Coordinates of C-alpha atoms in Angstrom, one line a residue:
M157 CA 0.0 0.0 0.0
I158 CA 1.2 3.5 -0.8
E159 CA 0.4 6.6 1.2
I160 CA 1.5 10.0 0.0
L161 CA 3.1 12.0 2.8
P162 CA 3.0 15.8 3.2
A163 CA 6.2 17.2 1.9
P164 CA 7.7 20.3 0.2
E165 CA 6.6 20.8 -3.4
Y166 CA 10.0 19.5 -4.6
V167 CA 9.9 16.2 -2.5
A168 CA 7.9 13.1 -3.4
A169 CA 7.3 11.4 -0.1
F170 CA 5.6 8.0 0.5
R171 CA 4.8 5.5 3.2
I172 CA 5.0 2.0 1.7
S173 CA 3.5 -0.7 3.9
G174 CA 2.5 -4.3 3.6
T175 CA 2.7 -5.8 0.2
L176 CA 3.3 -3.5 -2.8
H177 CA 1.1 -4.4 -5.8
S178 CA 1.3 -3.3 -9.4
A179 CA -1.8 -1.0 -8.9
D180 CA 0.1 0.9 -6.2
Y181 CA 2.2 2.4 -9.0
D182 CA -1.0 4.1 -10.2
V183 CA -0.5 6.3 -7.2
L184 CA 3.3 6.4 -6.9
I185 CA 4.2 7.2 -10.5
P186 CA 1.8 10.2 -11.0
A187 CA 2.9 11.6 -7.7
I188 CA 6.6 11.6 -8.8
E189 CA 5.8 12.8 -12.2
S190 CA 3.8 15.8 -10.9
K191 CA 6.8 16.8 -8.8
L192 CA 9.1 16.5 -11.9
E193 CA 6.7 18.5 -14.0
Y194 CA 7.1 21.6 -11.8
N195 CA 10.7 21.1 -10.4
E196 CA 13.9 20.6 -12.3
H197 CA 15.3 18.6 -9.3
I198 CA 13.5 16.6 -6.7
G199 CA 14.1 14.5 -3.6
V200 CA 12.3 11.2 -2.9
L201 CA 11.5 9.9 0.6
A202 CA 10.2 6.4 1.2
D203 CA 9.2 5.3 4.7
M204 CA 9.4 1.5 4.3
T205 CA 9.3 0.7 8.0
D206 CA 6.2 -1.5 7.6
F207 CA 7.0 -2.8 4.1
D208 CA 7.0 -6.5 3.7
H209 CA 7.5 -7.4 0.0
M210 CA 6.3 -6.7 -3.5
T211 CA 4.5 -8.8 -6.1
A212 CA 6.1 -9.8 -9.4
G213 CA 3.7 -7.3 -11.1
A214 CA 4.9 -4.5 -8.8
L215 CA 8.5 -5.4 -9.5
L216 CA 7.9 -5.2 -13.3
R217 CA 6.2 -1.8 -12.9
D218 CA 9.1 -0.6 -10.8
L219 CA 11.7 -1.7 -13.3
A220 CA 9.7 -0.3 -16.3
Y221 CA 9.4 3.1 -14.6
A222 CA 13.1 3.1 -13.7
M223 CA 14.0 2.3 -17.3
S224 CA 11.8 5.1 -18.5
K225 CA 13.8 7.6 -16.3
L226 CA 17.3 6.5 -17.4
G227 CA 18.1 9.9 -19.0
E228 CA 16.6 11.8 -16.0
Y229 CA 18.4 10.4 -13.0
H230 CA 20.3 13.6 -12.5
R231 CA 17.0 15.2 -11.6
F232 CA 16.7 13.0 -8.5
K233 CA 19.1 14.7 -6.1
R234 CA 18.4 12.9 -2.9
A235 CA 16.7 9.7 -1.8
A236 CA 15.9 9.1 1.8
V237 CA 14.8 5.6 2.9
I238 CA 13.4 4.8 6.3
A239 CA 13.7 1.2 7.2
D240 CA 15.1 -1.2 9.8
K241 CA 15.4 -4.3 7.5
R242 CA 18.9 -5.3 6.5
W243 CA 18.0 -6.1 2.9
I244 CA 16.5 -2.6 2.4
E245 CA 19.6 -1.0 3.9
T246 CA 21.8 -3.0 1.5
T247 CA 19.6 -2.1 -1.5
T248 CA 19.8 1.6 -0.5
K249 CA 23.6 1.5 -0.3
L250 CA 23.8 -0.2 -3.7
A251 CA 21.5 2.3 -5.2
G252 CA 23.7 5.1 -4.0
K253 CA 26.6 3.5 -5.9
L254 CA 24.6 2.7 -9.0
F255 CA 23.2 6.3 -9.3
P256 CA 26.1 8.6 -8.4
N257 CA 24.0 11.7 -9.1
T258 CA 21.6 10.8 -6.4
E259 CA 22.7 11.0 -2.8
A260 CA 21.0 8.1 -0.9
R261 CA 20.8 7.9 2.8
L262 CA 19.1 5.4 5.2
F263 CA 17.2 6.4 8.3
H264 CA 15.6 4.3 11.0
A265 CA 12.1 4.0 12.3
G266 CA 11.0 7.2 14.1
E267 CA 13.3 9.4 12.0
L268 CA 10.8 10.7 9.6
E269 CA 11.3 14.4 10.5
E270 CA 15.1 14.1 10.2
A271 CA 14.8 12.2 6.9
M272 CA 12.4 14.9 5.5
R273 CA 14.8 17.7 6.6
W274 CA 17.7 15.9 5.0
V275 CA 16.0 15.0 1.7
A276 CA 14.6 18.5 1.3
G277 CA 17.9 20.1 2.1
F278 CA 19.3 19.5 -1.4
R279 CA 17.6 22.8 -2.4
R280 CA 19.6 24.8 0.2
D281 CA 22.8 23.0 -1.0
L282 CA 22.1 23.7 -4.6
I283 CA 21.6 27.4 -3.8
N284 CA 24.9 27.4 -1.8
G285 CA 26.8 25.6 -4.6
G286 CA 27.2 22.4 -2.6
L287 CA 25.8 19.9 -5.1

């Protein structure tokens, strides 16, 4: 299940819980695309504290969307992931290496406010010449 979280206009923020289904991407993708429509760069926050797994259909939608964005990854400046599962931590670290233009950081349960501050902070860093 996908829940859109309140966030600055340049951050796509979600709570992902339970089992992620293909239909959940009907919420997730338009939310990201609307942020990209109005912002050259965005941050993405995913609270995956209560995430269990995803169906094969969800995985295919995820991969198809990722492939459609290949030329645009430079627009995703920061990705904050909130999770306490080791495999999500490993995946987040791997993503940070695979996508060097996107700074990825893991946060733990209860750190939503800190994660939101960090993911939204890329704007300040861009203005100050830090990114």
